[in-house]
Amino acid sequence: MTDGLILGIDGGGSKVLAALADRMGRIVKTARGGGVNPMDNPGWREVLDTVLRPFAGAAEIQAVAAALPAYGEVTRLSALQEQAIAETFPAAKRHVLNDVEAAHFGALSGRPGILILSGTGSMAWARDEDGRSARVGGWGDMIGDEGSAYAIGRAALSLISQAIDGRRQPTALTDAVFDALSLDRADPMNALGDWVTGLERPRAGIAALAEVVDRVARTGDAGANALMEEAADDLARHVMAIAPHCASDADWTYAGGAFASPVLLEALTRRIGRAPVPPRLSPIGGALLAAAQCLDWPLEEGFVGQIASARNGTD
């Protein structure tokens, strides 16, 4: 390893990724693990410690930026997250921030604008020309997270149960989900109920069904498409609520696994009325930029471009 290394950490409800980079923006080492959202994973600290163990105590690491879910939302949990990073990297400069703030920073390379996140949860983050930030959403699955992958998966399960009962029109989602989960179609209530109640991490497991909904929506299934349109409505409300924080012509962009769906992204774009700016960096790139700022490294095009060129290995 070379001198002057920085570590970026991108945590979420489904996974956590750590990336080590040098002064040129070259990725030296990565590690990944499961979700680290303390709101729904009591074992988040163990998962985080396992991922960070290969980096812990390395004298070459001068700065660490940890973008973590729920940070800044619940004081007690935020303190525990800060403690985890401080105990693991006591000698480095440290910056703990919300994972969506880091996603915004990376997607827009530090420029002002709006980011809409749809992953396991959902949130909108905005930064104005003066660097002031605002957020809407991010209330968690019990209160909010409308338009998230979890919300799409939860709505899919509801639609399937109603279709099986005959309370809604049949949908191709039923067979698609049962096939994806290898469930017995002959006893649907028992099979689906057993799967749901057996999930160790229900939020992440249900959120994963959004991929199935997208696949079925692209075949033209009315039920699946209606779920994606509803999610787009919810995400558009996030954007409209936060839009006054920025200039009227501010760019908007996106992050989160649900936007792997072209159906969802196209539906949201129609509602906003203008095309998004493609994300320049993934959320882990935003965390690396935040770590670089801790050392006052200039965020020059070469540095940012080098991180961007490595994104396929750090997504």
PDB file of C-alpha atoms in Angstrom:
ATOM      1  CA  MET A   1       0.000   0.000   0.000  1.00  0.00           C
ATOM      2  CA  THR A   2       1.093   3.580  -0.647  1.00  0.00           C
ATOM      3  CA  ASP A   3       0.996   6.566   1.670  1.00  0.00           C
ATOM      4  CA  GLY A   4      -2.013   8.824   1.879  1.00  0.00           C
ATOM      5  CA  LEU A   5      -4.878   6.372   1.577  1.00  0.00           C
ATOM      6  CA  ILE A   6      -8.524   7.190   2.179  1.00  0.00           C
ATOM      7  CA  LEU A   7     -11.361   4.818   2.998  1.00  0.00           C
ATOM      8  CA  GLY A   8     -14.929   5.285   1.867  1.00  0.00           C
ATOM      9  CA  ILE A   9     -17.766   3.263   3.398  1.00  0.00           C
ATOM     10  CA  ASP A  10     -21.193   3.055   1.784  1.00  0.00           C
ATOM     11  CA  GLY A  11     -23.740   1.346   3.997  1.00  0.00           C
ATOM     12  CA  GLY A  12     -27.339   0.527   3.225  1.00  0.00           C
ATOM     13  CA  GLY A  13     -30.218  -1.711   4.141  1.00  0.00           C
ATOM     14  CA  SER A  14     -29.097  -4.498   1.819  1.00  0.00           C
ATOM     15  CA  LYS A  15     -25.310  -4.208   1.695  1.00  0.00           C
ATOM     16  CA  VAL A  16     -22.237  -2.336   2.863  1.00  0.00           C
ATOM     17  CA  LEU A  17     -19.227  -1.613   0.678  1.00  0.00           C
ATOM     18  CA  ALA A  18     -15.815  -0.298   1.696  1.00  0.00           C
ATOM     19  CA  ALA A  19     -13.261   1.016  -0.802  1.00  0.00           C
ATOM     20  CA  LEU A  20      -9.679   2.109  -0.201  1.00  0.00           C
ATOM     21  CA  ALA A  21      -8.221   4.685  -2.609  1.00  0.00           C
ATOM     22  CA  ASP A  22      -4.947   6.536  -3.066  1.00  0.00           C
ATOM     23  CA  ARG A  23      -4.208  10.192  -3.809  1.00  0.00           C
ATOM     24  CA  MET A  24      -4.793   9.592  -7.532  1.00  0.00           C
ATOM     25  CA  GLY A  25      -8.263   8.167  -6.943  1.00  0.00           C
ATOM     26  CA  ARG A  26      -7.188   4.625  -7.765  1.00  0.00           C
ATOM     27  CA  ILE A  27      -9.087   1.918  -5.894  1.00  0.00           C
ATOM     28  CA  VAL A  28      -6.590  -0.175  -3.940  1.00  0.00           C
ATOM     29  CA  LYS A  29      -8.872  -2.602  -2.136  1.00  0.00           C
ATOM     30  CA  THR A  30     -12.566  -3.264  -1.576  1.00  0.00           C
ATOM     31  CA  ALA A  31     -14.687  -5.336   0.773  1.00  0.00           C
ATOM     32  CA  ARG A  32     -18.413  -5.879   1.070  1.00  0.00           C
ATOM     33  CA  GLY A  33     -21.000  -7.450   3.336  1.00  0.00           C
ATOM     34  CA  GLY A  34     -24.679  -7.476   4.226  1.00  0.00           C
ATOM     35  CA  GLY A  35     -26.945  -4.659   5.320  1.00  0.00           C
ATOM     36  CA  VAL A  36     -25.999  -2.353   8.206  1.00  0.00           C
ATOM     37  CA  ASN A  37     -29.172  -0.398   8.834  1.00  0.00           C
ATOM     38  CA  PRO A  38     -29.537  -0.260  12.643  1.00  0.00           C
ATOM     39  CA  MET A  39     -33.256   0.409  12.235  1.00  0.00           C
ATOM     40  CA  ASP A  40     -33.923  -3.164  11.111  1.00  0.00           C
ATOM     41  CA  ASN A  41     -30.735  -5.152  11.684  1.00  0.00           C
ATOM     42  CA  PRO A  42     -29.766  -5.652  15.337  1.00  0.00           C
ATOM     43  CA  GLY A  43     -26.527  -7.256  14.160  1.00  0.00           C
ATOM     44  CA  TRP A  44     -25.415  -4.270  12.079  1.00  0.00           C
ATOM     45  CA  ARG A  45     -22.272  -3.644  14.129  1.00  0.00           C
ATOM     46  CA  GLU A  46     -21.031  -7.198  13.657  1.00  0.00           C
ATOM     47  CA  VAL A  47     -21.592  -6.968   9.898  1.00  0.00           C
ATOM     48  CA  LEU A  48     -19.797  -3.613   9.732  1.00  0.00           C
ATOM     49  CA  ASP A  49     -16.878  -4.817  11.851  1.00  0.00           C
ATOM     50  CA  THR A  50     -16.421  -7.863   9.626  1.00  0.00           C
ATOM     51  CA  VAL A  51     -16.244  -5.753   6.479  1.00  0.00           C
ATOM     52  CA  LEU A  52     -13.876  -3.215   8.028  1.00  0.00           C
ATOM     53  CA  ARG A  53     -11.566  -5.730   9.713  1.00  0.00           C
ATOM     54  CA  PRO A  54      -9.108  -5.889   6.756  1.00  0.00           C
ATOM     55  CA  PHE A  55      -8.644  -2.110   6.995  1.00  0.00           C
ATOM     56  CA  ALA A  56      -8.657  -1.613  10.770  1.00  0.00           C
ATOM     57  CA  GLY A  57      -5.505  -0.134  12.243  1.00  0.00           C
ATOM     58  CA  ALA A  58      -3.771   0.476   8.898  1.00  0.00           C
ATOM     59  CA  ALA A  59      -1.470   3.460   9.453  1.00  0.00           C
ATOM     60  CA  GLU A  60      -1.683   4.398   5.773  1.00  0.00           C
ATOM     61  CA  ILE A  61      -5.366   5.273   6.104  1.00  0.00           C
ATOM     62  CA  GLN A  62      -5.419   8.982   6.844  1.00  0.00           C
ATOM     63  CA  ALA A  63      -9.135   9.663   6.493  1.00  0.00           C
ATOM     64  CA  VAL A  64     -12.358   7.672   6.665  1.00  0.00           C
ATOM     65  CA  ALA A  65     -15.802   8.758   5.513  1.00  0.00           C
ATOM     66  CA  ALA A  66     -18.605   6.432   6.593  1.00  0.00           C
ATOM     67  CA  ALA A  67     -21.933   6.941   4.827  1.00  0.00           C
ATOM     68  CA  LEU A  68     -24.375   4.995   6.961  1.00  0.00           C
ATOM     69  CA  PRO A  69     -28.132   4.455   6.883  1.00  0.00           C
ATOM     70  CA  ALA A  70     -30.192   6.206   9.570  1.00  0.00           C
ATOM     71  CA  TYR A  71     -27.276   8.465  10.539  1.00  0.00           C
ATOM     72  CA  GLY A  72     -28.591  11.838  11.673  1.00  0.00           C
ATOM     73  CA  GLU A  73     -32.104  10.459  12.015  1.00  0.00           C
ATOM     74  CA  VAL A  74     -32.055   8.819  15.455  1.00  0.00           C
ATOM     75  CA  THR A  75     -29.635  10.358  17.962  1.00  0.00           C
ATOM     76  CA  ARG A  76     -28.995   7.157  19.907  1.00  0.00           C
ATOM     77  CA  LEU A  77     -28.209   5.129  16.800  1.00  0.00           C
ATOM     78  CA  SER A  78     -26.079   7.900  15.293  1.00  0.00           C
ATOM     79  CA  ALA A  79     -23.916   7.927  18.418  1.00  0.00           C
ATOM     80  CA  LEU A  80     -23.402   4.183  18.133  1.00  0.00           C
ATOM     81  CA  GLN A  81     -22.400   4.548  14.479  1.00  0.00           C
ATOM     82  CA  GLU A  82     -19.881   7.264  15.328  1.00  0.00           C
ATOM     83  CA  GLN A  83     -18.506   5.071  18.098  1.00  0.00           C
ATOM     84  CA  ALA A  84     -18.074   2.144  15.721  1.00  0.00           C
ATOM     85  CA  ILE A  85     -16.004   4.182  13.261  1.00  0.00           C
ATOM     86  CA  ALA A  86     -13.968   5.864  16.014  1.00  0.00           C
ATOM     87  CA  GLU A  87     -13.096   2.551  17.643  1.00  0.00           C
ATOM     88  CA  THR A  88     -12.078   0.990  14.330  1.00  0.00           C
ATOM     89  CA  PHE A  89     -10.039   3.951  13.035  1.00  0.00           C
ATOM     90  CA  PRO A  90      -8.851   5.897  16.098  1.00  0.00           C
ATOM     91  CA  ALA A  91      -5.875   7.521  14.335  1.00  0.00           C
ATOM     92  CA  ALA A  92      -7.600   8.651  11.125  1.00  0.00           C
ATOM     93  CA  LYS A  93      -9.606  11.757  10.421  1.00  0.00           C
ATOM     94  CA  ARG A  94     -13.234  10.685  10.423  1.00  0.00           C
ATOM     95  CA  HIS A  95     -16.489  11.883   8.915  1.00  0.00           C
ATOM     96  CA  VAL A  96     -19.753  10.046   9.456  1.00  0.00           C
ATOM     97  CA  LEU A  97     -22.660  11.126   7.262  1.00  0.00           C
ATOM     98  CA  ASN A  98     -26.006   9.891   6.056  1.00  0.00           C
ATOM     99  CA  ASP A  99     -25.757   7.429   3.185  1.00  0.00           C
ATOM    100  CA  VAL A 100     -28.105   9.516   1.040  1.00  0.00           C
ATOM    101  CA  GLU A 101     -25.980  12.633   1.534  1.00  0.00           C
ATOM    102  CA  ALA A 102     -22.978  10.698   0.237  1.00  0.00           C
ATOM    103  CA  ALA A 103     -25.024   9.401  -2.685  1.00  0.00           C
ATOM    104  CA  HIS A 104     -25.927  13.017  -3.548  1.00  0.00           C
ATOM    105  CA  PHE A 105     -22.302  14.120  -3.245  1.00  0.00           C
ATOM    106  CA  GLY A 106     -21.128  11.369  -5.561  1.00  0.00           C
ATOM    107  CA  ALA A 107     -23.913  11.511  -8.125  1.00  0.00           C
ATOM    108  CA  LEU A 108     -23.518  15.273  -8.651  1.00  0.00           C
ATOM    109  CA  SER A 109     -19.774  15.452  -7.863  1.00  0.00           C
ATOM    110  CA  GLY A 110     -20.466  17.965  -5.112  1.00  0.00           C
ATOM    111  CA  ARG A 111     -22.620  20.242  -7.264  1.00  0.00           C
ATOM    112  CA  PRO A 112     -26.034  21.558  -6.154  1.00  0.00           C
ATOM    113  CA  GLY A 113     -29.212  19.769  -7.177  1.00  0.00           C
ATOM    114  CA  ILE A 114     -31.651  17.081  -6.104  1.00  0.00           C
ATOM    115  CA  LEU A 115     -31.082  13.382  -5.617  1.00  0.00           C
ATOM    116  CA  ILE A 116     -33.967  10.958  -5.262  1.00  0.00           C
ATOM    117  CA  LEU A 117     -33.091   7.639  -3.660  1.00  0.00           C
ATOM    118  CA  SER A 118     -35.059   4.451  -4.094  1.00  0.00           C
ATOM    119  CA  GLY A 119     -33.313   1.492  -2.550  1.00  0.00           C
ATOM    120  CA  THR A 120     -34.442  -0.575   0.386  1.00  0.00           C
ATOM    121  CA  GLY A 121     -35.802   2.762   1.631  1.00  0.00           C
ATOM    122  CA  SER A 122     -36.521   6.084  -0.063  1.00  0.00           C
ATOM    123  CA  MET A 123     -35.495   9.702   0.475  1.00  0.00           C
ATOM    124  CA  ALA A 124     -34.794  12.923  -1.423  1.00  0.00           C
ATOM    125  CA  TRP A 125     -31.721  15.033  -0.666  1.00  0.00           C
ATOM    126  CA  ALA A 126     -31.024  18.504  -2.029  1.00  0.00           C
ATOM    127  CA  ARG A 127     -28.136  20.944  -1.835  1.00  0.00           C
ATOM    128  CA  ASP A 128     -28.417  24.576  -2.923  1.00  0.00           C
ATOM    129  CA  GLU A 129     -25.812  26.901  -4.443  1.00  0.00           C
ATOM    130  CA  ASP A 130     -24.653  27.949  -0.970  1.00  0.00           C
ATOM    131  CA  GLY A 131     -24.042  24.367   0.108  1.00  0.00           C
ATOM    132  CA  ARG A 132     -27.073  24.149   2.394  1.00  0.00           C
ATOM    133  CA  SER A 133     -28.744  20.740   2.473  1.00  0.00           C
ATOM    134  CA  ALA A 134     -32.315  19.605   2.963  1.00  0.00           C
ATOM    135  CA  ARG A 135     -34.037  16.234   2.946  1.00  0.00           C
ATOM    136  CA  VAL A 136     -37.518  14.764   2.785  1.00  0.00           C
ATOM    137  CA  GLY A 137     -38.637  11.192   3.334  1.00  0.00           C
ATOM    138  CA  GLY A 138     -36.520   8.502   4.908  1.00  0.00           C
ATOM    139  CA  TRP A 139     -39.044   7.768   7.650  1.00  0.00           C
ATOM    140  CA  GLY A 140     -38.522   4.005   7.545  1.00  0.00           C
ATOM    141  CA  ASP A 141     -40.794   1.197   6.469  1.00  0.00           C
ATOM    142  CA  MET A 142     -43.194   1.475   9.412  1.00  0.00           C
ATOM    143  CA  ILE A 143     -43.959   5.141   8.681  1.00  0.00           C
ATOM    144  CA  GLY A 144     -42.748   5.966   5.190  1.00  0.00           C
ATOM    145  CA  ASP A 145     -40.269   4.755   2.525  1.00  0.00           C
ATOM    146  CA  GLU A 146     -42.919   5.265  -0.152  1.00  0.00           C
ATOM    147  CA  GLY A 147     -41.644   4.438  -3.627  1.00  0.00           C
ATOM    148  CA  SER A 148     -38.815   2.288  -2.286  1.00  0.00           C
ATOM    149  CA  ALA A 149     -37.919  -1.224  -3.345  1.00  0.00           C
ATOM    150  CA  TYR A 150     -39.433  -2.414  -0.065  1.00  0.00           C
ATOM    151  CA  ALA A 151     -42.681  -0.576  -0.808  1.00  0.00           C
ATOM    152  CA  ILE A 152     -42.799  -2.100  -4.303  1.00  0.00           C
ATOM    153  CA  GLY A 153     -42.169  -5.588  -2.944  1.00  0.00           C
ATOM    154  CA  ARG A 154     -44.721  -5.161  -0.170  1.00  0.00           C
ATOM    155  CA  ALA A 155     -47.341  -3.941  -2.664  1.00  0.00           C
ATOM    156  CA  ALA A 156     -46.552  -6.906  -4.918  1.00  0.00           C
ATOM    157  CA  LEU A 157     -47.254  -9.351  -2.102  1.00  0.00           C
ATOM    158  CA  SER A 158     -50.553  -7.621  -1.389  1.00  0.00           C
ATOM    159  CA  LEU A 159     -51.549  -7.719  -5.058  1.00  0.00           C
ATOM    160  CA  ILE A 160     -50.625 -11.397  -5.332  1.00  0.00           C
ATOM    161  CA  SER A 161     -52.640 -12.365  -2.254  1.00  0.00           C
ATOM    162  CA  GLN A 162     -55.675 -10.504  -3.577  1.00  0.00           C
ATOM    163  CA  ALA A 163     -55.294 -12.058  -7.027  1.00  0.00           C
ATOM    164  CA  ILE A 164     -55.094 -15.539  -5.505  1.00  0.00           C
ATOM    165  CA  ASP A 165     -58.309 -14.841  -3.550  1.00  0.00           C
ATOM    166  CA  GLY A 166     -60.076 -13.471  -6.608  1.00  0.00           C
ATOM    167  CA  ARG A 167     -60.346  -9.983  -5.116  1.00  0.00           C
ATOM    168  CA  ARG A 168     -58.184  -8.584  -7.934  1.00  0.00           C
ATOM    169  CA  GLN A 169     -57.567  -9.520 -11.545  1.00  0.00           C
ATOM    170  CA  PRO A 170     -55.006 -12.286 -12.145  1.00  0.00           C
ATOM    171  CA  THR A 171     -51.441 -11.050 -12.564  1.00  0.00           C
ATOM    172  CA  ALA A 172     -48.316 -12.645 -13.989  1.00  0.00           C
ATOM    173  CA  LEU A 173     -46.613 -11.525 -10.786  1.00  0.00           C
ATOM    174  CA  THR A 174     -48.080 -14.500  -8.966  1.00  0.00           C
ATOM    175  CA  ASP A 175     -46.249 -17.155 -10.975  1.00  0.00           C
ATOM    176  CA  ALA A 176     -43.132 -14.970 -11.290  1.00  0.00           C
ATOM    177  CA  VAL A 177     -42.776 -14.481  -7.539  1.00  0.00           C
ATOM    178  CA  PHE A 178     -43.600 -18.091  -6.716  1.00  0.00           C
ATOM    179  CA  ASP A 179     -41.022 -19.227  -9.271  1.00  0.00           C
ATOM    180  CA  ALA A 180     -38.394 -16.763  -7.996  1.00  0.00           C
ATOM    181  CA  LEU A 181     -38.880 -17.964  -4.417  1.00  0.00           C
ATOM    182  CA  SER A 182     -39.302 -21.660  -5.350  1.00  0.00           C
ATOM    183  CA  LEU A 183     -42.654 -21.800  -3.566  1.00  0.00           C
ATOM    184  CA  ASP A 184     -45.356 -24.473  -3.893  1.00  0.00           C
ATOM    185  CA  ARG A 185     -48.117 -23.073  -6.101  1.00  0.00           C
ATOM    186  CA  ALA A 186     -50.531 -25.805  -4.940  1.00  0.00           C
ATOM    187  CA  ASP A 187     -50.803 -24.337  -1.432  1.00  0.00           C
ATOM    188  CA  PRO A 188     -50.206 -20.617  -2.008  1.00  0.00           C
ATOM    189  CA  MET A 189     -51.291 -19.211   1.361  1.00  0.00           C
ATOM    190  CA  ASN A 190     -49.161 -21.598   3.356  1.00  0.00           C
ATOM    191  CA  ALA A 191     -46.196 -21.252   0.988  1.00  0.00           C
ATOM    192  CA  LEU A 192     -46.180 -17.460   0.883  1.00  0.00           C
ATOM    193  CA  GLY A 193     -46.958 -17.094   4.565  1.00  0.00           C
ATOM    194  CA  ASP A 194     -44.160 -19.481   5.487  1.00  0.00           C
ATOM    195  CA  TRP A 195     -41.690 -17.555   3.329  1.00  0.00           C
ATOM    196  CA  VAL A 196     -42.602 -14.161   4.818  1.00  0.00           C
ATOM    197  CA  THR A 197     -42.589 -15.296   8.433  1.00  0.00           C
ATOM    198  CA  GLY A 198     -39.313 -17.151   7.936  1.00  0.00           C
ATOM    199  CA  LEU A 199     -37.344 -14.138   6.703  1.00  0.00           C
ATOM    200  CA  GLU A 200     -34.447 -13.258   8.987  1.00  0.00           C
ATOM    201  CA  ARG A 201     -34.436  -9.714   7.604  1.00  0.00           C
ATOM    202  CA  PRO A 202     -37.924  -9.069   6.229  1.00  0.00           C
ATOM    203  CA  ARG A 203     -37.228  -5.568   4.908  1.00  0.00           C
ATOM    204  CA  ALA A 204     -34.342  -6.614   2.678  1.00  0.00           C
ATOM    205  CA  GLY A 205     -36.042  -9.841   1.604  1.00  0.00           C
ATOM    206  CA  ILE A 206     -39.246  -8.094   0.568  1.00  0.00           C
ATOM    207  CA  ALA A 207     -37.310  -5.278  -1.126  1.00  0.00           C
ATOM    208  CA  ALA A 208     -35.601  -7.850  -3.357  1.00  0.00           C
ATOM    209  CA  LEU A 209     -38.989  -8.627  -4.932  1.00  0.00           C
ATOM    210  CA  ALA A 210     -38.870  -5.240  -6.688  1.00  0.00           C
ATOM    211  CA  GLU A 211     -36.587  -6.848  -9.284  1.00  0.00           C
ATOM    212  CA  VAL A 212     -39.290  -9.396 -10.066  1.00  0.00           C
ATOM    213  CA  VAL A 213     -41.906  -6.639 -10.349  1.00  0.00           C
ATOM    214  CA  ASP A 214     -39.700  -4.774 -12.826  1.00  0.00           C
ATOM    215  CA  ARG A 215     -39.145  -7.887 -14.919  1.00  0.00           C
ATOM    216  CA  VAL A 216     -42.873  -8.629 -15.095  1.00  0.00           C
ATOM    217  CA  ALA A 217     -43.746  -4.975 -15.768  1.00  0.00           C
ATOM    218  CA  ARG A 218     -41.502  -5.044 -18.835  1.00  0.00           C
ATOM    219  CA  THR A 219     -43.642  -7.872 -20.248  1.00  0.00           C
ATOM    220  CA  GLY A 220     -46.658  -5.559 -20.147  1.00  0.00           C
ATOM    221  CA  ASP A 221     -48.463  -7.020 -17.128  1.00  0.00           C
ATOM    222  CA  ALA A 222     -51.018  -4.458 -15.978  1.00  0.00           C
ATOM    223  CA  GLY A 223     -50.698  -5.256 -12.277  1.00  0.00           C
ATOM    224  CA  ALA A 224     -46.916  -4.984 -12.199  1.00  0.00           C
ATOM    225  CA  ASN A 225     -46.957  -1.784 -14.240  1.00  0.00           C
ATOM    226  CA  ALA A 226     -49.505  -0.250 -11.880  1.00  0.00           C
ATOM    227  CA  LEU A 227     -47.167  -0.914  -8.950  1.00  0.00           C
ATOM    228  CA  MET A 228     -44.273   0.806 -10.717  1.00  0.00           C
ATOM    229  CA  GLU A 229     -46.447   3.777 -11.658  1.00  0.00           C
ATOM    230  CA  GLU A 230     -47.580   4.097  -8.044  1.00  0.00           C
ATOM    231  CA  ALA A 231     -43.952   4.046  -6.890  1.00  0.00           C
ATOM    232  CA  ALA A 232     -43.124   6.774  -9.422  1.00  0.00           C
ATOM    233  CA  ASP A 233     -45.997   8.882  -8.045  1.00  0.00           C
ATOM    234  CA  ASP A 234     -44.582   8.562  -4.545  1.00  0.00           C
ATOM    235  CA  LEU A 235     -41.027   9.404  -5.603  1.00  0.00           C
ATOM    236  CA  ALA A 236     -42.223  12.381  -7.633  1.00  0.00           C
ATOM    237  CA  ARG A 237     -43.882  13.757  -4.497  1.00  0.00           C
ATOM    238  CA  HIS A 238     -40.513  13.595  -2.747  1.00  0.00           C
ATOM    239  CA  VAL A 239     -38.913  15.600  -5.546  1.00  0.00           C
ATOM    240  CA  MET A 240     -41.689  18.183  -5.690  1.00  0.00           C
ATOM    241  CA  ALA A 241     -41.567  18.671  -1.923  1.00  0.00           C
ATOM    242  CA  ILE A 242     -37.841  19.374  -1.892  1.00  0.00           C
ATOM    243  CA  ALA A 243     -37.624  21.316  -5.173  1.00  0.00           C
ATOM    244  CA  PRO A 244     -38.127  24.775  -3.560  1.00  0.00           C
ATOM    245  CA  HIS A 245     -34.818  24.307  -1.734  1.00  0.00           C
ATOM    246  CA  CYS A 246     -32.946  24.635  -5.043  1.00  0.00           C
ATOM    247  CA  ALA A 247     -33.053  26.854  -8.100  1.00  0.00           C
ATOM    248  CA  SER A 248     -35.971  26.167 -10.417  1.00  0.00           C
ATOM    249  CA  ASP A 249     -33.644  24.732 -13.078  1.00  0.00           C
ATOM    250  CA  ALA A 250     -31.600  22.610 -10.678  1.00  0.00           C
ATOM    251  CA  ASP A 251     -30.433  19.240 -11.939  1.00  0.00           C
ATOM    252  CA  TRP A 252     -31.926  16.085 -10.530  1.00  0.00           C
ATOM    253  CA  THR A 253     -30.393  12.642 -10.389  1.00  0.00           C
ATOM    254  CA  TYR A 254     -31.034   9.313  -8.739  1.00  0.00           C
ATOM    255  CA  ALA A 255     -29.509   6.478  -6.710  1.00  0.00           C
ATOM    256  CA  GLY A 256     -30.561   3.144  -5.283  1.00  0.00           C
ATOM    257  CA  GLY A 257     -31.147  -0.345  -6.602  1.00  0.00           C
ATOM    258  CA  ALA A 258     -34.771   0.244  -7.578  1.00  0.00           C
ATOM    259  CA  PHE A 259     -33.565   2.542 -10.363  1.00  0.00           C
ATOM    260  CA  ALA A 260     -32.039  -0.433 -12.130  1.00  0.00           C
ATOM    261  CA  SER A 261     -35.599  -0.630 -13.427  1.00  0.00           C
ATOM    262  CA  PRO A 262     -35.995   1.349 -16.650  1.00  0.00           C
ATOM    263  CA  VAL A 263     -39.759   1.222 -16.087  1.00  0.00           C
ATOM    264  CA  LEU A 264     -39.464   3.108 -12.792  1.00  0.00           C
ATOM    265  CA  LEU A 265     -36.932   5.646 -14.053  1.00  0.00           C
ATOM    266  CA  GLU A 266     -38.943   6.411 -17.183  1.00  0.00           C
ATOM    267  CA  ALA A 267     -42.162   6.797 -15.174  1.00  0.00           C
ATOM    268  CA  LEU A 268     -40.497   9.201 -12.731  1.00  0.00           C
ATOM    269  CA  THR A 269     -38.924  11.194 -15.561  1.00  0.00           C
ATOM    270  CA  ARG A 270     -42.370  11.698 -17.115  1.00  0.00           C
ATOM    271  CA  ARG A 271     -43.693  13.096 -13.865  1.00  0.00           C
ATOM    272  CA  ILE A 272     -40.787  15.477 -13.281  1.00  0.00           C
ATOM    273  CA  GLY A 273     -40.916  16.668 -16.876  1.00  0.00           C
ATOM    274  CA  ARG A 274     -37.205  16.733 -17.635  1.00  0.00           C
ATOM    275  CA  ALA A 275     -34.481  14.133 -17.933  1.00  0.00           C
ATOM    276  CA  PRO A 276     -32.199  13.361 -15.006  1.00  0.00           C
ATOM    277  CA  VAL A 277     -28.476  13.942 -14.951  1.00  0.00           C
ATOM    278  CA  PRO A 278     -26.866  10.486 -14.963  1.00  0.00           C
ATOM    279  CA  PRO A 279     -25.052   9.860 -11.662  1.00  0.00           C
ATOM    280  CA  ARG A 280     -21.367  10.700 -12.049  1.00  0.00           C
ATOM    281  CA  LEU A 281     -20.258   8.509  -9.162  1.00  0.00           C
ATOM    282  CA  SER A 282     -21.917   5.717  -7.255  1.00  0.00           C
ATOM    283  CA  PRO A 283     -22.587   6.246  -3.524  1.00  0.00           C
ATOM    284  CA  ILE A 284     -19.227   4.703  -2.595  1.00  0.00           C
ATOM    285  CA  GLY A 285     -17.646   7.328  -4.829  1.00  0.00           C
ATOM    286  CA  GLY A 286     -19.439  10.000  -2.822  1.00  0.00           C
ATOM    287  CA  ALA A 287     -18.028   8.526   0.383  1.00  0.00           C
ATOM    288  CA  LEU A 288     -14.519   8.619  -1.105  1.00  0.00           C
ATOM    289  CA  LEU A 289     -14.971  12.269  -2.088  1.00  0.00           C
ATOM    290  CA  ALA A 290     -16.071  13.038   1.469  1.00  0.00           C
ATOM    291  CA  ALA A 291     -12.972  11.279   2.817  1.00  0.00           C
ATOM    292  CA  ALA A 292     -10.765  13.263   0.435  1.00  0.00           C
ATOM    293  CA  GLN A 293     -12.308  16.484   1.719  1.00  0.00           C
ATOM    294  CA  CYS A 294     -11.249  15.533   5.250  1.00  0.00           C
ATOM    295  CA  LEU A 295      -7.646  15.919   4.032  1.00  0.00           C
ATOM    296  CA  ASP A 296      -8.393  19.000   1.917  1.00  0.00           C
ATOM    297  CA  TRP A 297      -7.514  17.121  -1.243  1.00  0.00           C
ATOM    298  CA  PRO A 298      -8.716  19.087  -4.270  1.00  0.00           C
ATOM    299  CA  LEU A 299     -11.533  17.274  -6.025  1.00  0.00           C
ATOM    300  CA  GLU A 300      -9.965  17.672  -9.450  1.00  0.00           C
ATOM    301  CA  GLU A 301     -11.314  16.048 -12.596  1.00  0.00           C
ATOM    302  CA  GLY A 302      -8.507  13.510 -12.692  1.00  0.00           C
ATOM    303  CA  PHE A 303      -9.249  12.316  -9.176  1.00  0.00           C
ATOM    304  CA  VAL A 304     -13.001  12.157  -9.719  1.00  0.00           C
ATOM    305  CA  GLY A 305     -12.567  10.585 -13.147  1.00  0.00           C
ATOM    306  CA  GLN A 306     -10.312   7.859 -11.779  1.00  0.00           C
ATOM    307  CA  ILE A 307     -12.931   6.908  -9.176  1.00  0.00           C
ATOM    308  CA  ALA A 308     -15.632   7.016 -11.849  1.00  0.00           C
ATOM    309  CA  SER A 309     -13.655   4.687 -14.110  1.00  0.00           C
ATOM    310  CA  ALA A 310     -13.536   2.103 -11.335  1.00  0.00           C
ATOM    311  CA  ARG A 311     -17.261   2.202 -10.513  1.00  0.00           C
ATOM    312  CA  ASN A 312     -18.005  -1.179 -12.029  1.00  0.00           C
ATOM    313  CA  GLY A 313     -15.761  -2.682  -9.390  1.00  0.00           C
ATOM    314  CA  THR A 314     -17.209  -0.631  -6.563  1.00  0.00           C
ATOM    315  CA  ASP A 315     -20.976  -0.874  -7.101  1.00  0.00           C
TER     316      ASP A 315
END
